[in-house]
Coordinates of C-alpha atoms and ligand atoms in Angstrom, one line a residue:
X1 CA -31.7 5.8 -2.3
X2 CA -32.4 2.1 -2.9
X3 CA -32.3 -0.8 -0.5
X4 CA -28.8 -1.9 -1.4
X5 CA -27.1 1.5 -1.2
X6 CA -24.1 1.8 1.2
X7 CA -25.2 3.8 4.3
X8 CA -22.1 3.8 6.4
X9 CA -18.6 4.5 5.2
X10 CA -15.7 4.2 7.7
X11 CA -12.3 5.7 6.8
X12 CA -9.5 4.3 8.9
X13 CA -6.6 6.9 9.1
X14 CA -6.3 10.6 9.0
X15 CA -3.2 11.2 6.9
X16 CA -3.3 12.7 3.4
X17 CA -5.1 9.6 2.1
X18 CA -7.8 9.5 4.7
X19 CA -8.6 13.2 4.5
X20 CA -8.5 13.3 0.7
X21 CA -11.0 10.4 0.7
X22 CA -13.2 12.0 3.3
X23 CA -13.2 15.3 1.5
X24 CA -14.0 13.7 -1.9
X25 CA -16.8 11.4 -0.6
X26 CA -18.4 14.2 1.4
X27 CA -18.5 16.4 -1.7
X28 CA -19.2 13.9 -4.5
X29 CA -21.5 11.3 -3.1
X30 CA -25.2 12.0 -3.1
X31 CA -25.9 14.3 -0.1
X32 CA -27.2 12.4 2.9
X33 CA -26.8 9.0 1.2
X34 CA -24.1 7.7 3.5
X35 CA -22.8 8.6 6.9
X36 CA -19.0 9.1 6.7
X37 CA -16.8 8.5 9.8
X38 CA -13.0 8.9 9.9
X39 CA -11.0 7.4 12.7
X40 CA -7.5 8.5 13.4
X41 CA -5.0 8.3 16.2
X42 CA -2.9 11.2 17.4
X43 CA -0.8 8.8 19.3
X44 CA 0.2 6.9 16.1
X45 CA 0.4 10.0 14.0
X46 CA 1.0 10.2 10.2
X47 CA 4.0 9.5 8.0
X48 CA 4.6 13.2 8.0
X49 CA 6.3 13.5 4.6
X50 CA 4.9 14.0 1.0
X51 CA 5.4 17.4 -0.2
X52 CA 5.6 17.3 -4.0
X53 CA 2.8 16.6 -6.4
X54 CA 2.0 16.3 -10.1
X55 CA -0.5 18.4 -12.2
X56 CA -3.6 16.1 -11.9
X57 CA -4.0 17.3 -8.3
X58 CA -5.3 20.6 -9.8
X59 CA -8.3 18.6 -11.1
X60 CA -8.9 17.1 -7.7
X61 CA -9.0 20.4 -6.0
X62 CA -11.2 21.9 -8.7
X63 CA -13.6 19.0 -8.4
X64 CA -14.0 19.8 -4.7
X65 CA -14.4 23.5 -5.5
X66 CA -11.2 24.4 -3.6
X67 CA -9.8 27.8 -4.3
X68 CA -6.2 27.3 -5.3
X69 CA -4.8 30.5 -3.7
X70 CA -6.6 29.7 -0.4
X71 CA -5.3 26.2 -0.5
X72 CA -1.7 27.3 -1.2
X73 CA -1.8 30.0 1.6
X74 CA -3.1 27.3 4.0
X75 CA -0.4 24.8 3.2
X76 CA 2.7 27.0 2.8
X77 CA 2.5 25.9 -0.8
X78 CA 4.6 26.9 -3.8
X79 CA 4.3 26.1 -7.5
X80 CA 6.2 23.2 -9.2
X81 CA 7.0 23.2 -12.9
X82 CA 8.9 19.9 -12.9
X83 CA 12.0 18.2 -11.5
X84 CA 15.6 19.0 -12.0
X85 CA 17.7 15.8 -12.0
X86 CA 21.3 16.3 -11.0
X87 CA 24.1 13.7 -11.5
X88 CA 21.7 10.9 -12.6
X89 CA 23.0 10.0 -16.1
X90 CA 26.6 10.5 -14.8
X91 CA 28.2 12.8 -12.1
X92 CA 28.3 16.4 -13.4
X93 CA 25.2 16.1 -15.7
X94 CA 21.8 17.6 -15.1
X95 CA 18.5 17.7 -16.9
X96 CA 15.0 18.9 -16.4
X97 CA 11.8 16.8 -16.5
X98 CA 9.2 19.5 -17.1
X99 CA 5.4 19.2 -16.8
X100 CA 3.7 19.8 -20.1
X101 CA 4.9 19.1 -23.7
X102 CA 8.2 19.9 -25.5
X103 CA 7.5 22.1 -28.5
X104 CA 4.9 21.3 -31.1
X105 CA 4.4 18.2 -33.2
X106 CA 4.3 18.8 -36.9
X107 CA 2.2 16.9 -39.5
X108 CA 1.8 13.9 -37.1
X109 CA 5.6 13.8 -36.4
X110 CA 6.4 14.1 -32.7
X111 CA 8.4 17.1 -31.7
X112 CA 11.3 15.0 -30.3
X113 CA 11.8 13.5 -33.8
X114 CA 12.2 17.0 -35.2
X115 CA 14.6 17.8 -32.4
X116 CA 16.7 14.7 -32.9
X117 CA 16.9 15.2 -36.7
X118 CA 18.1 18.8 -36.2
X119 CA 20.5 17.7 -33.4
X120 CA 22.1 15.4 -36.0
X121 CA 22.9 18.5 -38.1
X122 CA 24.1 21.0 -35.6
X123 CA 24.8 21.2 -31.8
X124 CA 21.5 21.9 -30.0
X125 CA 20.9 22.8 -26.4
X126 CA 18.9 20.5 -24.1
X127 CA 15.4 19.7 -25.3
X128 CA 14.1 21.4 -22.1
X129 CA 14.7 24.8 -23.9
X130 CA 11.6 23.8 -25.9
X131 CA 9.4 23.5 -22.9
X132 CA 7.4 26.4 -21.5
X133 CA 7.5 25.0 -18.0
X134 CA 11.3 24.4 -18.1
X135 CA 12.0 27.8 -19.6
X136 CA 10.1 29.4 -16.7
X137 CA 11.7 27.2 -14.1
X138 CA 15.2 28.0 -15.4
X139 CA 14.5 31.6 -14.7
X140 CA 12.7 31.2 -11.4
X141 CA 9.5 32.5 -12.8
X142 CA 5.8 31.6 -12.7
X143 CA 2.5 32.6 -14.2
X144 CA -0.7 30.7 -14.6
X145 CA -1.4 29.4 -18.2
X146 CA -4.1 31.3 -20.1
X147 CA -7.0 29.3 -21.7
X148 CA -6.0 30.5 -25.2
X149 CA -4.3 27.4 -26.6
X150 CA -2.6 29.5 -29.4
X151 CA -0.2 31.2 -26.9
X152 CA 3.0 29.4 -25.9
X153 CA 2.2 30.1 -22.2
X154 CA -0.8 27.8 -22.5
X155 CA 1.7 24.9 -22.7
X156 CA 2.9 25.7 -19.1
X157 CA 1.8 23.0 -16.8
X158 CA 2.2 23.0 -13.0
X159 CA 1.6 21.3 -9.8
X160 CA 2.4 22.2 -6.1
X161 CA 4.8 21.7 -3.3
X162 CA 3.1 21.9 0.1
X163 CA 3.3 20.8 3.7
X164 CA 1.4 17.5 3.6
X165 CA 0.3 17.8 7.3
X166 CA -1.2 21.2 6.5
X167 CA -3.0 19.8 3.4
X168 CA -4.5 17.0 5.6
X169 CA -5.6 19.7 8.1
X170 CA -7.1 21.8 5.3
X171 CA -9.0 18.9 3.9
X172 CA -10.2 17.9 7.4
X173 CA -11.8 21.3 7.9
X174 CA -13.4 20.9 4.4
X175 CA -14.7 17.4 5.2
X176 CA -16.0 18.3 8.6
X177 CA -17.9 21.3 7.2
X178 CA -19.5 18.7 4.9
X179 CA -20.6 16.6 7.8
X180 CA -17.8 14.0 8.1
X181 CA -17.6 12.8 11.7
X182 CA -14.0 12.5 13.1
X183 CA -13.3 10.1 15.9
X184 CA -10.0 10.3 17.7
X185 CA -8.8 6.9 19.0
X186 CA -6.6 4.0 18.5
X187 CA -8.1 0.9 16.9
X188 CA -7.2 -2.2 18.8
X189 CA -9.4 -4.9 17.2
X190 CA -11.6 -5.6 14.2
X191 CA -14.6 -7.8 13.9
X192 CA -15.3 -9.9 10.8
X193 CA -18.6 -11.3 9.7
X194 CA -18.2 -15.1 10.0
X195 CA -20.1 -15.9 6.8
X196 CA -18.9 -13.2 4.3
X197 CA -15.5 -12.5 5.8
X198 CA -16.3 -8.8 5.6
X199 CA -15.2 -6.3 8.2
X200 CA -18.1 -5.4 10.4
X201 CA -16.7 -3.1 13.0
X202 CA -13.5 -1.7 14.6
X203 CA -12.9 -1.5 18.3
X204 CA -11.2 1.4 19.9
X205 CA -8.8 1.4 22.9
X206 CA -11.4 3.3 25.0
X207 CA -13.9 0.4 24.4
X208 CA -15.9 2.2 21.7
X209 CA -17.0 0.4 18.6
X210 CA -17.6 1.8 15.1
X211 CA -19.6 -0.3 12.6
X212 CA -19.6 0.2 8.9
X213 CA -20.5 -1.3 5.5
X214 CA -17.7 0.0 3.4
X215 CA -14.2 0.4 5.0
X216 CA -11.5 2.6 3.5
X217 CA -8.1 1.5 4.8
X218 CA -5.9 4.6 5.0
X219 CA -3.9 3.4 7.9
X220 CA -0.5 3.8 6.3
X221 CA 2.2 1.2 5.5
X222 CA 0.9 -1.4 8.0
X223 CA -2.5 -1.8 6.2
X224 CA -4.4 -2.4 9.4
X225 CA -7.5 -3.9 7.6
X226 CA -6.3 -4.9 4.2
X227 CA -3.2 -6.7 5.4
X228 CA -3.2 -7.3 9.1
X229 CA -6.8 -8.5 9.2
X230 CA -7.5 -9.7 5.7
X231 CA -4.0 -11.0 4.8
X232 CA -4.3 -9.7 1.2
X233 CA -0.6 -10.1 0.3
X234 CA 2.0 -7.7 -1.1
X235 CA 3.9 -7.8 -4.4
X236 CA 7.5 -6.9 -3.6
X237 CA 9.3 -4.8 -6.3
X238 CA 12.6 -4.2 -4.5
X239 CA 14.6 -6.2 -7.0
X240 CA 14.0 -3.3 -9.4
X241 CA 13.6 -0.5 -6.8
X242 CA 16.2 -1.4 -4.2
X243 CA 15.8 1.8 -2.1
X244 CA 14.0 0.8 1.1
X245 CA 14.7 3.7 3.5
X246 CA 14.5 7.4 3.7
X247 CA 15.7 10.1 6.1
X248 CA 14.0 13.5 6.0
X249 CA 14.8 16.8 7.5
X250 CA 13.6 20.4 6.9
X251 CA 16.0 23.3 6.7
X252 CA 15.9 27.1 6.2
X253 CA 15.4 28.4 2.7
X254 CA 18.6 29.9 1.3
X255 CA 16.6 32.4 -0.8
X256 CA 13.3 32.7 -2.6
X257 CA 11.7 29.3 -3.4
X258 CA 12.5 27.7 -6.7
X259 CA 9.4 26.6 -8.7
X260 CA 10.8 23.1 -9.1
X261 CA 11.9 20.0 -7.1
X262 CA 15.5 19.0 -7.3
X263 CA 16.6 15.4 -7.2
X264 CA 20.3 14.7 -6.8
X265 CA 21.7 11.2 -7.2
X266 CA 24.0 10.1 -4.3
X267 CA 26.2 7.0 -3.7
X268 CA 23.5 4.9 -2.1
X269 CA 20.3 6.5 -3.6
X270 CA 19.2 10.1 -4.2
X271 CA 18.3 13.3 -2.3
X272 CA 15.2 15.5 -2.7
X273 CA 15.0 19.2 -2.2
X274 CA 11.5 20.7 -2.1
X275 CA 11.1 24.5 -1.5
X276 CA 8.0 25.6 0.4
X277 CA 7.1 29.1 1.5
X278 CA 8.5 28.7 5.0
X279 CA 11.2 26.0 4.7
X280 CA 13.0 23.6 2.4
X281 CA 12.0 20.0 2.6
X282 CA 15.0 17.6 2.2
X283 CA 15.4 13.9 2.3
X284 CA 17.6 11.0 1.2
X285 CA 16.0 7.9 -0.2
X286 CA 18.5 5.0 0.0
X287 CA 19.1 1.3 -0.1
X288 CA 19.8 -0.1 3.4
X289 CA 22.0 -2.8 1.7
X290 CA 24.3 0.0 0.6
X291 CA 24.3 2.5 3.5
X292 CA 23.6 2.4 7.2
X293 CA 21.2 4.6 9.0
X294 CA 24.0 6.8 10.4
X295 CA 25.8 7.0 7.0
X296 CA 22.6 8.1 5.3
X297 CA 21.8 10.7 7.9
X298 CA 25.4 12.1 7.7
X299 CA 25.2 12.2 3.9
X300 CA 21.9 14.1 4.0
X301 CA 23.1 16.6 6.7
X302 CA 26.3 17.3 4.8
X303 CA 24.3 18.3 1.7
X304 CA 21.8 20.9 3.1
X305 CA 21.7 24.5 2.1
X306 CA 20.5 25.9 5.4
X307 CA 20.3 25.3 9.1
X308 CA 18.1 22.3 10.1
X309 CA 14.7 23.1 11.6
X310 CA 13.9 19.7 13.2
X311 CA 15.5 16.4 14.0
X312 CA 16.0 14.0 11.1
X313 CA 13.2 11.5 10.7
X314 CA 13.8 7.9 9.5
X315 CA 11.4 5.8 7.5
X316 CA 11.4 2.2 6.2
X317 CA 9.4 0.8 3.3
X318 CA 9.3 -1.8 0.6
X319 CA 8.5 -0.8 -3.0
X320 CA 5.5 -2.7 -4.2
X321 CA 1.8 -2.9 -4.2
X322 CA -1.0 -4.7 -2.3
X323 CA -2.0 -7.7 -4.5
X324 CA -5.7 -6.5 -4.4
X325 CA -6.3 -2.9 -3.5
X326 CA -9.9 -3.8 -2.8
X327 CA -10.5 -7.0 -0.8
X328 CA -14.0 -7.9 0.5
X329 CA -15.6 -4.7 1.8
X330 CA -12.2 -3.0 2.3
X331 CA -10.6 -0.6 -0.2
X332 CA -7.0 0.5 0.6
X333 CA -5.9 3.9 -0.4
X334 CA -2.5 5.6 0.1
X335 CA 0.4 3.8 1.7
X336 CA -1.7 0.8 2.8
X337 CA -2.3 0.1 -0.9
X338 CA 1.4 0.2 -1.9
X339 CA 4.4 2.4 -2.3
X340 CA 6.7 3.6 -5.0
X341 CA 9.4 5.9 -3.8
X342 CA 8.8 9.6 -4.3
X343 CA 11.2 10.2 -7.2
X344 CA 8.4 11.4 -9.5
X345 CA 6.0 12.5 -6.6
X346 CA 3.3 10.0 -7.4
X347 CA 2.0 8.7 -4.1
X348 CA -0.6 11.4 -3.5
X349 CA -1.7 10.9 -7.1
X350 CA -2.3 7.2 -6.4
X351 CA -4.7 8.3 -3.7
X352 CA -6.5 10.6 -6.1
X353 CA -6.6 8.0 -8.8
X354 CA -8.0 5.4 -6.3
X355 CA -10.7 7.8 -5.1
X356 CA -11.7 8.6 -8.7
X357 CA -11.9 4.9 -9.7
X358 CA -13.8 4.0 -6.5
X359 CA -16.4 6.7 -7.2
X360 CA -16.7 5.4 -10.8
X361 CA -17.1 1.8 -9.6
X362 CA -18.9 2.5 -6.3
X363 CA -20.3 -0.7 -4.8
X364 CA -23.6 -1.4 -3.1
X365 CA -24.0 -3.5 0.0
X366 CA -24.0 -6.7 -2.1
X367 CA -20.4 -6.1 -3.0
X368 CA -20.5 -8.0 -6.3
X369 CA -17.2 -9.0 -7.7
X370 CA -17.6 -7.1 -11.0
X371 CA -16.7 -3.6 -9.7
X372 CA -14.1 -4.9 -7.3
X373 CA -12.2 -6.9 -10.0
X374 CA -12.3 -4.0 -12.4
X375 CA -11.0 -1.6 -9.7
X376 CA -8.2 -4.0 -8.9
X377 CA -7.3 -4.4 -12.5
X378 CA -7.2 -0.7 -13.1
X379 CA -5.2 0.0 -9.9
X380 CA -2.7 -2.7 -10.9
X381 CA -2.1 -0.9 -14.2
X382 CA -1.7 2.5 -12.5
X383 CA 1.0 1.2 -10.1
X384 CA 2.8 -0.8 -12.8
X385 CA 3.0 2.0 -15.3
X386 CA 4.5 4.3 -12.8
X387 CA 6.8 1.6 -11.5
X388 CA 8.4 1.1 -15.0
X389 CA 8.9 4.9 -15.4
X390 CA 10.7 5.1 -12.1
X391 CA 12.8 2.0 -12.8
X392 CA 14.0 3.8 -16.0
X393 CA 15.7 6.5 -14.0
X394 CA 17.8 3.9 -12.2
X395 CA 18.5 1.7 -15.2
X396 CA 19.5 4.5 -17.6
X397 CA 22.7 5.5 -15.8
X398 CA 26.4 5.5 -16.5
X399 CA 27.3 6.1 -12.9
X400 CA 30.1 3.8 -11.7
X401 CA 30.8 5.4 -8.3
X402 CA 29.1 2.8 -6.0
X403 CA 27.8 -0.7 -5.8
X404 CA 24.3 0.6 -5.6
X405 CA 24.5 2.2 -9.1
X406 CA 26.4 -0.8 -10.5
X407 CA 23.5 -3.0 -9.4
X408 CA 20.9 -0.6 -11.0
X409 CA 22.8 -0.4 -14.2
X410 CA 23.1 -4.2 -14.6
X411 CA 19.7 -5.2 -13.3
X412 CA 17.1 -6.9 -15.5
X413 CA 14.0 -4.7 -15.9
X414 CA 10.3 -5.7 -16.4
X415 CA 9.5 -6.9 -19.9
X416 CA 7.3 -4.0 -20.7
X417 CA 10.0 -1.5 -19.9
X418 CA 12.6 -3.6 -21.8
X419 CA 10.4 -3.5 -24.9
X420 CA 9.8 0.2 -24.6
X421 CA 13.6 0.8 -24.4
X422 CA 14.2 -1.3 -27.5
X423 CA 11.7 0.7 -29.5
X424 CA 13.1 4.0 -28.4
X425 CA 16.7 2.9 -29.1
X426 CA 15.9 1.9 -32.6
X427 CA 14.0 4.9 -34.0
X428 CA 13.0 7.0 -31.0
X429 CA 9.4 5.7 -30.9
X430 CA 7.3 5.9 -27.8
X431 CA 3.7 4.9 -27.3
X432 CA 1.5 5.8 -24.5
X433 CA -0.4 2.7 -23.3
X434 CA -4.0 3.1 -22.2
X435 CA -4.2 5.6 -19.4
X436 CA -0.5 5.7 -18.6
X437 CA 0.2 8.6 -16.3
X438 CA 3.5 9.7 -17.8
X439 CA 3.3 10.7 -21.5
X440 CA 5.8 11.0 -24.3
X441 CA 7.3 14.2 -23.1
X442 CA 8.2 12.7 -19.7
X443 CA 9.8 9.6 -21.2
X444 CA 11.7 11.8 -23.7
X445 CA 13.0 14.1 -20.9
X446 CA 14.4 11.2 -18.9
X447 CA 15.7 9.1 -21.8
X448 CA 17.6 12.0 -23.4
X449 CA 18.4 13.5 -20.1
X450 CA 20.2 10.3 -19.0
X451 CA 21.9 9.9 -22.3
X452 CA 19.9 7.3 -24.2
X453 CA 19.8 8.6 -27.7
X454 CA 18.0 6.6 -30.5
X455 CA 20.2 5.3 -33.3
X456 CA 17.9 6.7 -36.0
X457 CA 14.7 8.7 -36.4
X458 CA 11.4 7.5 -37.8
X459 CA 11.1 7.7 -41.6
X460 CA 8.3 10.3 -41.5
X461 CA 10.7 13.0 -40.3
X462 CA 12.8 12.5 -43.5
X463 CA 9.9 13.7 -45.6
X464 CA 10.0 17.2 -43.9
X465 CA 12.0 20.1 -45.3
X466 CA 15.2 20.4 -43.1
X467 CA 15.2 24.2 -43.5
X468 CA 11.6 24.3 -42.2
X469 CA 12.6 22.1 -39.2
X470 CA 15.5 24.4 -38.4
X471 CA 13.5 27.5 -38.7
X472 CA 10.5 26.2 -36.6
X473 CA 12.8 25.0 -33.8
X474 CA 14.6 28.4 -33.6
X475 CA 11.3 30.3 -33.5
X476 CA 9.7 28.0 -30.9
X477 CA 12.7 28.2 -28.6
X478 CA 12.8 32.0 -28.9
X479 CA 9.1 32.3 -28.1
X480 CA 9.3 30.2 -24.9
X481 CA 12.3 32.2 -23.8
X482 CA 10.6 35.5 -24.5
X483 CA 7.5 34.4 -22.6
X484 CA 9.5 33.2 -19.6
X485 CA 11.5 36.4 -19.4
X486 CA 8.3 38.4 -19.1
X487 CA 6.7 36.4 -16.3
X488 CA 6.8 37.5 -12.6
X489 CA 9.4 36.0 -10.3
X490 CA 8.0 32.9 -8.6
X491 CA 8.4 34.5 -5.1
X492 CA 6.6 37.7 -6.2
X493 CA 3.8 35.7 -7.7
X494 CA 3.3 33.9 -4.4
X495 CA 3.6 37.1 -2.4
X496 CA 0.8 38.6 -4.4
X497 CA -1.6 35.7 -4.9
X498 CA -1.2 33.1 -2.1
X499 CA 1.2 34.0 0.7
X500 CA 0.7 32.1 3.9
X501 CA -1.1 34.2 6.5
Ligands
FAD601 C1 10.0 9.3 2.3 C2 8.7 9.6 1.7 C3 8.6 10.7 0.9 C4 7.4 11.0 0.3 N1 7.2 12.0 -0.6 C5 6.1 12.2 -1.3 C6 6.0 13.2 -2.2 O1 6.9 14.0 -2.4 N2 4.8 13.3 -3.0 C7 3.8 12.4 -2.8 O2 2.8 12.4 -3.5 N3 3.9 11.4 -1.8 C8 5.0 11.3 -1.1 N4 5.1 10.3 -0.1 C9 3.9 9.5 0.2 C10 3.0 10.3 1.0 O3 3.6 10.7 2.2 C11 1.8 9.4 1.4 O4 1.3 8.8 0.2 C12 0.6 10.2 1.8 O5 1.0 11.0 2.9 C13 -0.4 9.3 2.3 O6 -0.1 8.7 3.5 P1 -1.3 7.9 4.2 O7 -2.4 8.8 4.5 O8 -1.6 6.7 3.4 O9 -0.6 7.3 5.5 P2 -0.2 8.0 6.9 O10 0.3 9.4 6.7 O11 0.8 7.0 7.5 O12 -1.5 8.0 7.8 C14 -1.9 6.8 8.5 C15 -3.1 7.2 9.4 O13 -3.6 6.0 9.9 C16 -3.8 6.2 11.3 N5 -3.7 4.9 12.0 C17 -2.8 3.9 11.8 N6 -3.0 2.9 12.7 C18 -4.1 3.2 13.4 C19 -4.9 2.6 14.5 N7 -4.5 1.4 15.0 N8 -5.9 3.3 15.0 C20 -6.3 4.5 14.5 N9 -5.6 5.1 13.5 C21 -4.6 4.5 13.0 C22 -2.7 7.1 11.7 O14 -3.0 7.8 12.9 C23 -2.7 8.1 10.5 O15 -3.7 9.1 10.7 C24 6.3 10.1 0.5 C25 6.4 9.0 1.4 C26 7.6 8.7 2.0 C27 7.7 7.5 2.9

């Protein structure tokens, strides 16, 4: 340790964000270097939703040495191979956004170019038929991918569905075993250092005080430190993402859990369906300018597949991000740092990404601007890249059934997205910028799935033998299908490997 090292970290909030941070810091910071305290209030509670994830969470769990089967058993978890989108392009249409790639590129030509060329010659099924994850999902099957990259099954990529409350509980046990101190109490005041403007301590309702050097604000939408105390400011993105409410309710599972999330477009927004081991998570994300609270609740309840298991829960939010995720000695993680609706299940990933970047740019007690500015720059990119991908789902629609969809279809989109769409429309070109979370396969799935087909293909595909393209496509498709047909049913895999106890 040197003289400037941080000795006291205080995490405010015990939702998914707070306990992910506590678990990661307790495992990955030098043992004994800093005392970690987490404050949470049972009276206030957590947001209580957040059930679907994306594949990078596997790396987070691995980094912490968490056994995947134990984690799934403890959280009523299931496997997720992607998202089925229903009625998004137009009513009656559906497509699958799988994790992992489509097919295989050939001589530097992207697979989707081969697919589009062949689709110009004969009728082809959906591009999802060339995805290992989608082929398994369509058959309700699951197996873990083998390390041998030559096998088609190695292209299968997965994430999880789980009960977010149970995940926080699981991580809490992990963090407490590693020495994190948990304090239950409601914070009623904060003290700032008059000179530096840094947060020095928080005061609890019972009169107790907790001092710290680095504060992690995981207090949820309100941003107790980052906004209410430091007044950092919020960039509002609701002109592109007009949904600002959600109503959530669990129901009984109608059968064995599917290994995918379903998202169905509805008049004023869209509905999620997330199968866990013990229940189905459901919710309607909607625009309050286009549906009232009662209308939204009625719409959700009319579209459930089983008996409800709790009262509907209503939530309000504004799409956007905190102008600086790190301000003074406060780093915001989770909902306090911003929120993009759960259409592609990215919020928990933002927490993971924030933790990883903070560890890579960990400050000392001098809190120089270099690390902070770099952290803020990187988190801005993370949020904006995902924002544009989510906006694409709304913009690329031919729905005409409601004012909400008319608005989305006609709205101006951010410049970066507009440029991306132009490149795609011209010759089907896509470029992954920097560390963008969603790669080519994801963009292709949504663009083609919602009916945006390029006018031409890039010239390089013309240099390839058409008979070779046709043959390669047929063989690939067959091998994905064959592999999927020989996998265990998803429910059987869970029963054997990770059933909740
Ligand atoms: C409708 C909806 C659906 C979602 N679906 C998904 C999804 O499918 N996938 C995904 O990745 N994410 C999803 N999310 C986001 C996900 O729920 C959150 O990102 C995640 O749970 C992190 O929340 P949090 O820990 O930041 O905040 P919270 O869960 O709100 O926790 C805040 C914590 O701060 C504490 N606190 C607040 N004020 C005080 C105080 N004064 N004193 C003491 N403690 C205090 C609270 O007690 C609580 O412990 C969804 C969010 C919404 C709104």
